[in-house]
Coordinates of C-alpha atoms in Angstrom, one line a residue:
X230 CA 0.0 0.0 0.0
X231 CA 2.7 2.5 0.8
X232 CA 4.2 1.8 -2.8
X233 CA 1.3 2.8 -4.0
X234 CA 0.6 5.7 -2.9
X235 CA 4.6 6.7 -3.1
X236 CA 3.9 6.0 -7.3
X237 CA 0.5 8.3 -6.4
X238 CA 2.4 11.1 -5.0
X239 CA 4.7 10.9 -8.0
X240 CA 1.8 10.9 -10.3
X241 CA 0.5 13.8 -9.2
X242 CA 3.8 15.7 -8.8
X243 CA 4.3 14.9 -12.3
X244 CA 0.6 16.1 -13.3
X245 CA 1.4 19.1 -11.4
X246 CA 4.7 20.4 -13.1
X247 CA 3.0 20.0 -16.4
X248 CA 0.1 21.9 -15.6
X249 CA 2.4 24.7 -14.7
X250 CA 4.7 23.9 -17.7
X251 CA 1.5 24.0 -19.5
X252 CA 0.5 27.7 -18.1
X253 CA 4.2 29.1 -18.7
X254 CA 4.5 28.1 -22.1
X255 CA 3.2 31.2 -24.0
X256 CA 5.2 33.1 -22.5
X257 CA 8.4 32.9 -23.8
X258 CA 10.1 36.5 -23.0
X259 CA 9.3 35.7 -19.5
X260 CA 10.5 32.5 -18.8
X261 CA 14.1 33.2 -20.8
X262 CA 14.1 36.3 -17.9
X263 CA 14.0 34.1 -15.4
X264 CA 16.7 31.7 -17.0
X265 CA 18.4 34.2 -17.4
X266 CA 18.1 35.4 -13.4
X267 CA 18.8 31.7 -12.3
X268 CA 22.1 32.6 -14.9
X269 CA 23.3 35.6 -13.0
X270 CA 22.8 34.2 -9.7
X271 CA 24.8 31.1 -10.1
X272 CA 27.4 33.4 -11.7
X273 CA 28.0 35.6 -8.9
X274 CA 27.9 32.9 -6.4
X275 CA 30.9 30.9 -8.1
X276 CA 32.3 34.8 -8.0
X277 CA 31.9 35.6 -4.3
X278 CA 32.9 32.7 -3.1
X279 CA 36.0 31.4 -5.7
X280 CA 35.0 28.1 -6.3
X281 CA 32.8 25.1 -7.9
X282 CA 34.7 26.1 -10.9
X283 CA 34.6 22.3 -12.3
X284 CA 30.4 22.8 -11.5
X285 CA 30.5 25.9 -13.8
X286 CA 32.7 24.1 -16.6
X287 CA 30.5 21.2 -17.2
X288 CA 27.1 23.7 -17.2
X289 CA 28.6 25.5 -20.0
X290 CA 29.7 22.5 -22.0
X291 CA 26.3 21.3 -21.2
X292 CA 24.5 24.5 -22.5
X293 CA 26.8 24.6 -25.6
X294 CA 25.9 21.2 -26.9
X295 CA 22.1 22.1 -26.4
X296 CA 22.7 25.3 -27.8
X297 CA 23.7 23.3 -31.0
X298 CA 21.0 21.1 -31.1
X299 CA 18.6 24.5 -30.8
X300 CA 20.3 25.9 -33.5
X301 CA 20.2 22.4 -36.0
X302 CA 17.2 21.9 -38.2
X303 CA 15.7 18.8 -37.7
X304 CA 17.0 17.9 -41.6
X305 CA 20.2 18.7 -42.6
X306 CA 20.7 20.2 -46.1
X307 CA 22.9 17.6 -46.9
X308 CA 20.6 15.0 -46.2
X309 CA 23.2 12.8 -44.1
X310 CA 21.6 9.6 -42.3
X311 CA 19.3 11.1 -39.8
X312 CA 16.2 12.8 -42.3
X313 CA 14.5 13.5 -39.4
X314 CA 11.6 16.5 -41.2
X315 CA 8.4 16.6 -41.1
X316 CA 6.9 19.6 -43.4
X317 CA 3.6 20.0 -44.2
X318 CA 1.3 20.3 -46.8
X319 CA 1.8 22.2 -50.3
X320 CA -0.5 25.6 -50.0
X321 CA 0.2 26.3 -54.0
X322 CA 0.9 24.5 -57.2
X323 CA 4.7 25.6 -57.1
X324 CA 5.6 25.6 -53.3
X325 CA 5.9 23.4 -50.0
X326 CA 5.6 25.3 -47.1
X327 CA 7.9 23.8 -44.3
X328 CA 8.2 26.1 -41.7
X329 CA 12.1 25.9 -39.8
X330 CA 11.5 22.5 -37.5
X331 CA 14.4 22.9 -34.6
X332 CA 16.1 19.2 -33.6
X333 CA 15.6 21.2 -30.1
X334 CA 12.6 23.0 -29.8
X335 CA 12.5 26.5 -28.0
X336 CA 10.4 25.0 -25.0
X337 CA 12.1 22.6 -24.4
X338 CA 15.4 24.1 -25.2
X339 CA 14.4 26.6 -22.2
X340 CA 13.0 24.0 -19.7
X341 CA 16.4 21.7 -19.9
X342 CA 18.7 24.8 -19.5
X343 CA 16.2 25.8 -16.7
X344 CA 16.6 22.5 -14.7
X345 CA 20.5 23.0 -15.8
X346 CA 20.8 26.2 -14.3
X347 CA 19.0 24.9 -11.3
X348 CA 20.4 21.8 -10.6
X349 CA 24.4 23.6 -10.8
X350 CA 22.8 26.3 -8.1
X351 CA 22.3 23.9 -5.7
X352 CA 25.5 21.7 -6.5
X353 CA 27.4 24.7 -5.2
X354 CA 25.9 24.2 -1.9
X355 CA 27.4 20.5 -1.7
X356 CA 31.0 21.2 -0.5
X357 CA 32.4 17.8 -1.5
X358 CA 32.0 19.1 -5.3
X359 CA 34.2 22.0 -5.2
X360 CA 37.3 20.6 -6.2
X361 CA 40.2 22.8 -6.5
X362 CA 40.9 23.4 -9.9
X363 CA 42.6 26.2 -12.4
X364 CA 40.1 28.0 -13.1
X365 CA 41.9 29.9 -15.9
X366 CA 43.1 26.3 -17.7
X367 CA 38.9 25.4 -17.9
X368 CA 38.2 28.4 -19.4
X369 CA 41.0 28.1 -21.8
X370 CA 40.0 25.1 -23.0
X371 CA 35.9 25.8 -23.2
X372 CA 36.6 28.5 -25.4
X373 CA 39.2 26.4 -27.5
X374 CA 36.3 23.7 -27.6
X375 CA 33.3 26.5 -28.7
X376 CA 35.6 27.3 -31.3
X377 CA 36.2 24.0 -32.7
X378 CA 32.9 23.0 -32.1
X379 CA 31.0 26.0 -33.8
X380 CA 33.4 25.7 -36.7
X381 CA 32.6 22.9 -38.9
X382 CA 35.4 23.0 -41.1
X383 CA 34.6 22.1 -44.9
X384 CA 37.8 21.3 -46.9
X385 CA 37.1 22.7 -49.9
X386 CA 35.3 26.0 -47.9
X387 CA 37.9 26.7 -46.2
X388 CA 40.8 26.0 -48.7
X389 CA 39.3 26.7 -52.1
X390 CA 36.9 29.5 -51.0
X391 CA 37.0 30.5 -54.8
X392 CA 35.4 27.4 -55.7
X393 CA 32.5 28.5 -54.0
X394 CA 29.4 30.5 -55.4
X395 CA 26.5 31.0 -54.5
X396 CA 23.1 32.5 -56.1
X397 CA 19.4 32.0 -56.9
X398 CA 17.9 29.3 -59.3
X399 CA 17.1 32.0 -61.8
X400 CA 21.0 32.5 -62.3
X401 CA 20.6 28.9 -64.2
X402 CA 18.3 30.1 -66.7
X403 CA 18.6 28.3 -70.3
X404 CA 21.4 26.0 -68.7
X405 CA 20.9 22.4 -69.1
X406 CA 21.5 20.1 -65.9
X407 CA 21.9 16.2 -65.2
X408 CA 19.9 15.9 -61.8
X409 CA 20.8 12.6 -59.7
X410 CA 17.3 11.3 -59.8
X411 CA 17.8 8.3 -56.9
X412 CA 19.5 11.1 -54.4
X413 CA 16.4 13.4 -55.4
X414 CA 13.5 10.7 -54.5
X415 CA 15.0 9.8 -51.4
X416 CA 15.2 13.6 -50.2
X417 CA 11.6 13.5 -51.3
X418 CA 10.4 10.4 -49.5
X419 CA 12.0 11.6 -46.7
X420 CA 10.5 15.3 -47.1
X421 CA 6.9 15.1 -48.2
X422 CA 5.3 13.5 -45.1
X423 CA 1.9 14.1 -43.5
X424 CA 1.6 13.3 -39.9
X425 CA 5.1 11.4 -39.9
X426 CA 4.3 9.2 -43.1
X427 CA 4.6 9.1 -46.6
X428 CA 1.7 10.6 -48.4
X429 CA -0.3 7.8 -49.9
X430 CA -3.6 7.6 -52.2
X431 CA -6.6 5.9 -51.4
X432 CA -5.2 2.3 -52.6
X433 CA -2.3 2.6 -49.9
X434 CA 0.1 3.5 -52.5
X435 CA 3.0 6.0 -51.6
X436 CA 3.0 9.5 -53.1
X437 CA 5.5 11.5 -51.6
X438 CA 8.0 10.5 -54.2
X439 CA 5.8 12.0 -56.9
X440 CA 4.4 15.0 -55.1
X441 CA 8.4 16.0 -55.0
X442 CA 9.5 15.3 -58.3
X443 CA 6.5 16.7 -60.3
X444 CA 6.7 20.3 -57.9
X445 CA 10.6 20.5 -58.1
X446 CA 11.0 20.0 -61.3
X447 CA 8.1 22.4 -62.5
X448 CA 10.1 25.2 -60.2
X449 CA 13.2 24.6 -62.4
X450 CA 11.4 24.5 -65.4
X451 CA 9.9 27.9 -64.5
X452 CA 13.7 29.3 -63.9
X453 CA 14.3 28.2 -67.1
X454 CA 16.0 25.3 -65.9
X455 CA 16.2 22.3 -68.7
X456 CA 16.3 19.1 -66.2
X457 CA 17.4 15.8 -67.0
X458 CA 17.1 13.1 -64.8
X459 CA 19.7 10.2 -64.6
X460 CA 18.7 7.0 -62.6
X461 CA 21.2 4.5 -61.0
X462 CA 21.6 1.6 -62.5
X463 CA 22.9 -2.0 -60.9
X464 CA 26.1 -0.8 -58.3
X465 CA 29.4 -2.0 -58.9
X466 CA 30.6 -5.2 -56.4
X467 CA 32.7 -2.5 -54.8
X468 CA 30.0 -1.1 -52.9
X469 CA 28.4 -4.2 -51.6
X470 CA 30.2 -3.8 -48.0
X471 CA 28.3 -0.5 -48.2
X472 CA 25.1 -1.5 -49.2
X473 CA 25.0 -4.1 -46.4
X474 CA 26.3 -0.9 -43.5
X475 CA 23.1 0.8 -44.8
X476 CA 20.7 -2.2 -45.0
X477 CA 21.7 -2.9 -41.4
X478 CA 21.0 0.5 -40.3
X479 CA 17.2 0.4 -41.8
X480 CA 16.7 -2.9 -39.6
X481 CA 18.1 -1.5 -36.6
X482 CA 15.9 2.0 -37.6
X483 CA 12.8 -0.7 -38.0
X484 CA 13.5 -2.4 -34.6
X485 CA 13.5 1.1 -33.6
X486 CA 10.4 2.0 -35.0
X487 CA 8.2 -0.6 -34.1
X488 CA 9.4 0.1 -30.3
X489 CA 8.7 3.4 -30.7
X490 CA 5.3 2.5 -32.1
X491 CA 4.5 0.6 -29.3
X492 CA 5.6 2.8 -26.7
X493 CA 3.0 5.9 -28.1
X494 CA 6.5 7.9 -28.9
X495 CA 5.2 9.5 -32.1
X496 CA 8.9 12.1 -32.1
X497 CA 10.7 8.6 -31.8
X498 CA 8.7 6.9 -34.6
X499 CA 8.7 9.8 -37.0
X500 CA 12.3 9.7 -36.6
X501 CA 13.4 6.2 -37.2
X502 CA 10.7 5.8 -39.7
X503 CA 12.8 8.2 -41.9
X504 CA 15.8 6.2 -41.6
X505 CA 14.1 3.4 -42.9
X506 CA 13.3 4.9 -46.0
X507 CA 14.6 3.1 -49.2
X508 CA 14.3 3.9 -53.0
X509 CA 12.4 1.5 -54.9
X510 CA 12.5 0.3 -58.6
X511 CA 8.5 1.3 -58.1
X512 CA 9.5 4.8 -57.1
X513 CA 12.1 5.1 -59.7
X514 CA 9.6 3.6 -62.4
X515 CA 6.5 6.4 -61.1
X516 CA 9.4 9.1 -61.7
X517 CA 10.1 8.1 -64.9
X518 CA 6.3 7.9 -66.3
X519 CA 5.8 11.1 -64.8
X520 CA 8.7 12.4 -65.9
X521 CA 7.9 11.6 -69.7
X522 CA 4.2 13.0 -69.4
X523 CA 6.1 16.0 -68.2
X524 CA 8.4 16.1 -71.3
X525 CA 11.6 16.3 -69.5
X526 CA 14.7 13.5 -70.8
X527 CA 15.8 10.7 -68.7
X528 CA 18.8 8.3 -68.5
X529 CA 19.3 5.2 -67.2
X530 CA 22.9 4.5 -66.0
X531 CA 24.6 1.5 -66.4
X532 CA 25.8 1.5 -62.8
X533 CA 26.3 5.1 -60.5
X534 CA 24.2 8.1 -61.6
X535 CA 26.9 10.2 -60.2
X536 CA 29.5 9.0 -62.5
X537 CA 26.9 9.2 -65.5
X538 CA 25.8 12.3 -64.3
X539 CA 29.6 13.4 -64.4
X540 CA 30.1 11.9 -67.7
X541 CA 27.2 13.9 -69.6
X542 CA 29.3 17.6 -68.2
X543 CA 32.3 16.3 -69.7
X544 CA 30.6 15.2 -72.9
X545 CA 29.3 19.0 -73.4
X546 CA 25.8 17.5 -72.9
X547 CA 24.9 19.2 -70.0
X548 CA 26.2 22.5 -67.9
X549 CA 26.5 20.7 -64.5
X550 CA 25.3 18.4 -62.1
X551 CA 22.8 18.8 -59.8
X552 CA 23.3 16.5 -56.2
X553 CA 24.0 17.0 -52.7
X554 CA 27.0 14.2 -53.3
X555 CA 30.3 15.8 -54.0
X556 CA 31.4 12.2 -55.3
X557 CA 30.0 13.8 -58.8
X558 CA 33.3 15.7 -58.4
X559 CA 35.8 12.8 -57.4
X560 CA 34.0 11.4 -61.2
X561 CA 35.4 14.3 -62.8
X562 CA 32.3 16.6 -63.1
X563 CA 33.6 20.4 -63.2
X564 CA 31.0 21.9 -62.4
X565 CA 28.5 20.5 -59.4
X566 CA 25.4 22.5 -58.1
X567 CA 24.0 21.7 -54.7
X568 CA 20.1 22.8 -53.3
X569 CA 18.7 22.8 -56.6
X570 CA 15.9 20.1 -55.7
X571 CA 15.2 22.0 -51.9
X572 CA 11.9 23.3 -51.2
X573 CA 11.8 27.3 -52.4
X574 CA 10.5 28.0 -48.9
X575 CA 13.4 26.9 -47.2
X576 CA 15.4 29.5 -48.7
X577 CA 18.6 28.2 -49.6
X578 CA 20.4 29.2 -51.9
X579 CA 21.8 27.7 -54.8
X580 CA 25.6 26.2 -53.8
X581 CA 27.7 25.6 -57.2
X582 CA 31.5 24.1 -57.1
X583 CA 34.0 24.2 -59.7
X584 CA 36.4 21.2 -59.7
X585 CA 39.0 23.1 -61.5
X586 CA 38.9 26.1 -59.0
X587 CA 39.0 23.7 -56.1
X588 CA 41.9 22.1 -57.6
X589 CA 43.8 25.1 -58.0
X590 CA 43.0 26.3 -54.3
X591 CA 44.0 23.2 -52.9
X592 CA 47.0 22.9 -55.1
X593 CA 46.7 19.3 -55.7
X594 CA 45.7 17.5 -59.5
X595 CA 42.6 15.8 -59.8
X596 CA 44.3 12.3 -59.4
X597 CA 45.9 13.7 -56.3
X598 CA 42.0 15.0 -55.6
X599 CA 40.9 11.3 -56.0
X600 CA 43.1 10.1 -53.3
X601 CA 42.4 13.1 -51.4
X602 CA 38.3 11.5 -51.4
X603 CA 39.4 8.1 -51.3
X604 CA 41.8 9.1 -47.8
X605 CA 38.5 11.1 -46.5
X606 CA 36.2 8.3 -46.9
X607 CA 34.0 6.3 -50.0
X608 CA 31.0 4.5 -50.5
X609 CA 33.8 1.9 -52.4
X610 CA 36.3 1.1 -49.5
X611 CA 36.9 2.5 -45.6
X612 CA 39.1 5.6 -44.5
X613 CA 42.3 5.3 -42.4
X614 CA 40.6 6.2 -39.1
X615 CA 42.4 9.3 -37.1
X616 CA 43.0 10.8 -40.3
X617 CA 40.6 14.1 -40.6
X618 CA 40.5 16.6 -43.5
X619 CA 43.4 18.4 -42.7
X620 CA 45.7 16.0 -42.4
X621 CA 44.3 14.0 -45.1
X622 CA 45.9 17.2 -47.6
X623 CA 48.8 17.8 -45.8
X624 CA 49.6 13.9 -46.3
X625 CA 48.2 14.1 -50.2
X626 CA 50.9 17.6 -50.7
X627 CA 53.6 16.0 -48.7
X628 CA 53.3 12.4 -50.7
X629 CA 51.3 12.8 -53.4
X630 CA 49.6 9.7 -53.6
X631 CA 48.3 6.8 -51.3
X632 CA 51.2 4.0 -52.2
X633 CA 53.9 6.9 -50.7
X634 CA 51.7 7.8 -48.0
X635 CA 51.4 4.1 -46.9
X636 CA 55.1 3.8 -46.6
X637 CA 55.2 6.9 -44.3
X638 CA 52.6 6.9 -41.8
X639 CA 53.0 5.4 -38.2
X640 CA 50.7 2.5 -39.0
X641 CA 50.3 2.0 -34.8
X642 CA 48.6 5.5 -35.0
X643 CA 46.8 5.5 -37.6
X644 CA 44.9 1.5 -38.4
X645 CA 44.8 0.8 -42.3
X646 CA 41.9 -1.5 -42.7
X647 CA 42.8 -5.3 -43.5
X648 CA 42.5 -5.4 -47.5
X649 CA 42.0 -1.7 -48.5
X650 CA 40.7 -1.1 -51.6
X651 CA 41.8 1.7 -52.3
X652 CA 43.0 0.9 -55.5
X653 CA 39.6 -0.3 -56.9
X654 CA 38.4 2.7 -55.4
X655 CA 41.0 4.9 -57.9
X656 CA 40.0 2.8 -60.8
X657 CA 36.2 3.0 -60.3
X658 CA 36.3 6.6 -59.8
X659 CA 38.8 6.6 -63.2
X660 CA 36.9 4.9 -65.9
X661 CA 33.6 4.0 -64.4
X662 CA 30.6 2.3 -66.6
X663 CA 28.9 4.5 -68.2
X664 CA 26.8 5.4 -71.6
X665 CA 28.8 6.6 -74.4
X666 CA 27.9 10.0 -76.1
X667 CA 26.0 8.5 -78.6
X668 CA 23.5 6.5 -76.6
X669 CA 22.2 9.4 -74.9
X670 CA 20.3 11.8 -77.1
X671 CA 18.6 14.5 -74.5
X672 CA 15.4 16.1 -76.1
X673 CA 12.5 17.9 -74.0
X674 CA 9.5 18.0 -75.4
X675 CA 6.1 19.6 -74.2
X676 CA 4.4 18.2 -71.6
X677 CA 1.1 15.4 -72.2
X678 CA -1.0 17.9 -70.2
X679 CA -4.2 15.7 -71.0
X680 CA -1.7 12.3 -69.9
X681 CA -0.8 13.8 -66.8
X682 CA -4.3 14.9 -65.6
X683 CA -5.0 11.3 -66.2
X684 CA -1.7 9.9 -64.0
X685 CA -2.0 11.8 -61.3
X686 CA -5.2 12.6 -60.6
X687 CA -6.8 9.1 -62.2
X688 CA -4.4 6.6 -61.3
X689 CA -2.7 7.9 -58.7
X690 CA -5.1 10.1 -56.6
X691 CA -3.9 13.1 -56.9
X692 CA -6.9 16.0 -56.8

């Protein structure tokens, strides 16, 4: 009986707080005041009385990595493994409207730094916890740590600045680019969600894939954009051990989900059901029919669209291509334009690289560049772990090539993995499969208007 009403009394302590959580929530300049008060307080205690410096150190690495995760959207541009967005609706013919969707959201970004700020108050009335420490040497080293934290260093960014320019879609106008169609599905079926799911018709079959590529691709069109879509075709052997890294992380995601499901945690499901997502030949055969009706080209690759994608700039075929993978470059693609496929709401602009600027800036060749990708990390092989981006070039200048820079690193330091393919790698990235010149012939017709009313709306639900 007393366990009972012990759970009881926690039951309704916990009603209580969220009642009052409940009431303080619209007011937001308020409650960062009193953070804010809570802030000053514990800042002139550790002041007054010289000490708990170790208590104040690990607050404000505390607050820096939840500052981080305030400040991250909930997906990242580059649309790395965790797709974790959940836009709404279209409200016109040409637009998504996705408001900004915080990984940390305001409230609760205030109510943990509110239990941190707190919680370090009344640690500084524990005297066991005020060990002597430097206090100078802490904050040293927090600032060093904000620095490096905040920074996000970008190799090319920060050593090929030149190769960088940005603009607005309209910049494009009459240029023709090769769009990786598998990369641009996927962002879609991650994107263009309703309530956490794919949008689906009436039959139960998924949407979101179509609802992405028919409204991004009429934007580009508008900017006088002349899109061609390239689809992957069967991967090389190569990526196999890659393939099987990512099919393990969708069962472990599923696992996830399912708990998550049956625990009622719909932030949890939304989550892993995103990382579960996988590009179908179904998906990549709706694309294509709409993609016809719509009058805009597509090719299918013999094996990487990247590397066809790549192969169409450096026939003259097409300006650039357009992906959020840089490997388009590593395939010898000069020019590569990322964001071109984001949602115009989200206001990004359009991010283009020039292979033979970043060369220059680097000051490496572009075999030199392909060992420089190959040292950084592949979907074809592993990276040497411990080696980052800067050391990665200093090794490629100092030894121009992997072979040389095998026989001269500390191989205690830094592990080569047993049977590196890095040579494979080089070749793959050197004369890949693709279509020769003649067997693509791009045309762009006008669109079936008549066949797409009856696609989308008949056959696949659209209204």
């Amino acid at each position: 009986m007393d366990q009972d009403k012990n759970v009881s009394s926690f039951t309704r302590l916990d009603i209580l707080i969220q009642y009052y959580l409940d009431r303080v929530t619209p007011y937001v300049v308020a409650r960062w005041l009193t953070n804010l008060c809570l802030l000053i307080v514990f800042v002139v205690r550790i002041i007054s009385i010289h000490g708990f410096y170790i208590i104040a150190y690990c607050l404000g690495i505390f607050l820096l990595n939840q500052f981080l995760l305030f400040l991250t959207p909930k997906q990242d541009p580059s649309f790395a493994d965790d797709d974790d967005h959940a836009p709404s609706l279209p409200t016109r013919s040409n637009e998504e409207f996705r408001p900004f969707m915080r990984r940390l959201p305001e409230f609760k970004f205030w109510y943990i730094t509110f239990k941190a700020f707190a919680i370090s108050l009344i640690l500084t009335f524990i005297p066991i916890l005020n060990i002597p420490v430097m206090w100078p040497v802490l904050v040293i080293y927090f600032i060093v740590l904000f620095v490096l934290t905040m920074r996000q260093p970008k190799l090319i960014a920060d050593q090929a600045p030149a190769a960088i320019k940005e603009g607005e879609m309209a910049n494009y106008f009459g240029r023709k680019i090769a769009i990786d169609a598998s990369m641009s599905i996927y962002q879609f079926l991650i994107a263009v969600r309703q309530n956490g799911e794919n949008l689906t018709n009436d039959s139960g079959e998924t949407t979101s894939h179509l609802m992405g590529m028919f409204y991004r691709t009429i934007r580009m069109i508008e900017n006088g954009i002349k899109p061609v879509y390239v689809f992957d075709g069967k991967p090389p052997q190569l990526k196999s051990k890659e393939l099987e890294k990512r099919l393990e992380r969708r069962t472990e995601a599923e696992a996830e989900k399912t708990k998550a499901a049956d625990a009622g945690d719909g932030e949890a499901f939304d989550k892993f059901a995103r990382r579960t997502v996988k590009v179908t030949r179904e998906h990549n055969d709706d694309c294509k029919r709409l993609l016809t009706l719509m009058g805009v080209p597509y090719v299918d690759a013999p094996t990487e669209a990247e590397a066809q994608c790549a192969a169409l700039v450096k026939q003259g075929k097409v300006y650039g291509v357009g992906t959020e993978d840089m490997d388009a470059l590593t395939f010898g693609a000069d020019v590569l334009v990322r964001h071109l496929t984001f949602s115009e709401t989200r206001k990004m602009p359009i991010r283009e690289y020039s292979l033979t600027k970043a060369l220059q800036g680097l000051g490496i060749n572009f075999e030199e560049f392909t060992d420089l990708c190959i040292l950084l990390g592949c979907d074809y092989c592993d990276s040497i772990k411990g080696i980052g981006q800067k050391r990665a070039l200093d090794l490629i200048k100092q030894h121009r090539n992997i072979e040389t820079i095998l026989k001269n690193i500390d191989k205690k330091k830094y592990a080569v993995p047993d049977d590196w393919a890095y040579e494979q790698a080089r070749q793959l990235f050197k004369v890949p499969e693709i279509l020769p010149a003649d067997a693509t012939d791009l045309k762009w017709t006008e669109p079936d208007e008549d066949g797409l009313v009856s696609y989308m709306v008949k056959e696949k639900g659209f209204s």
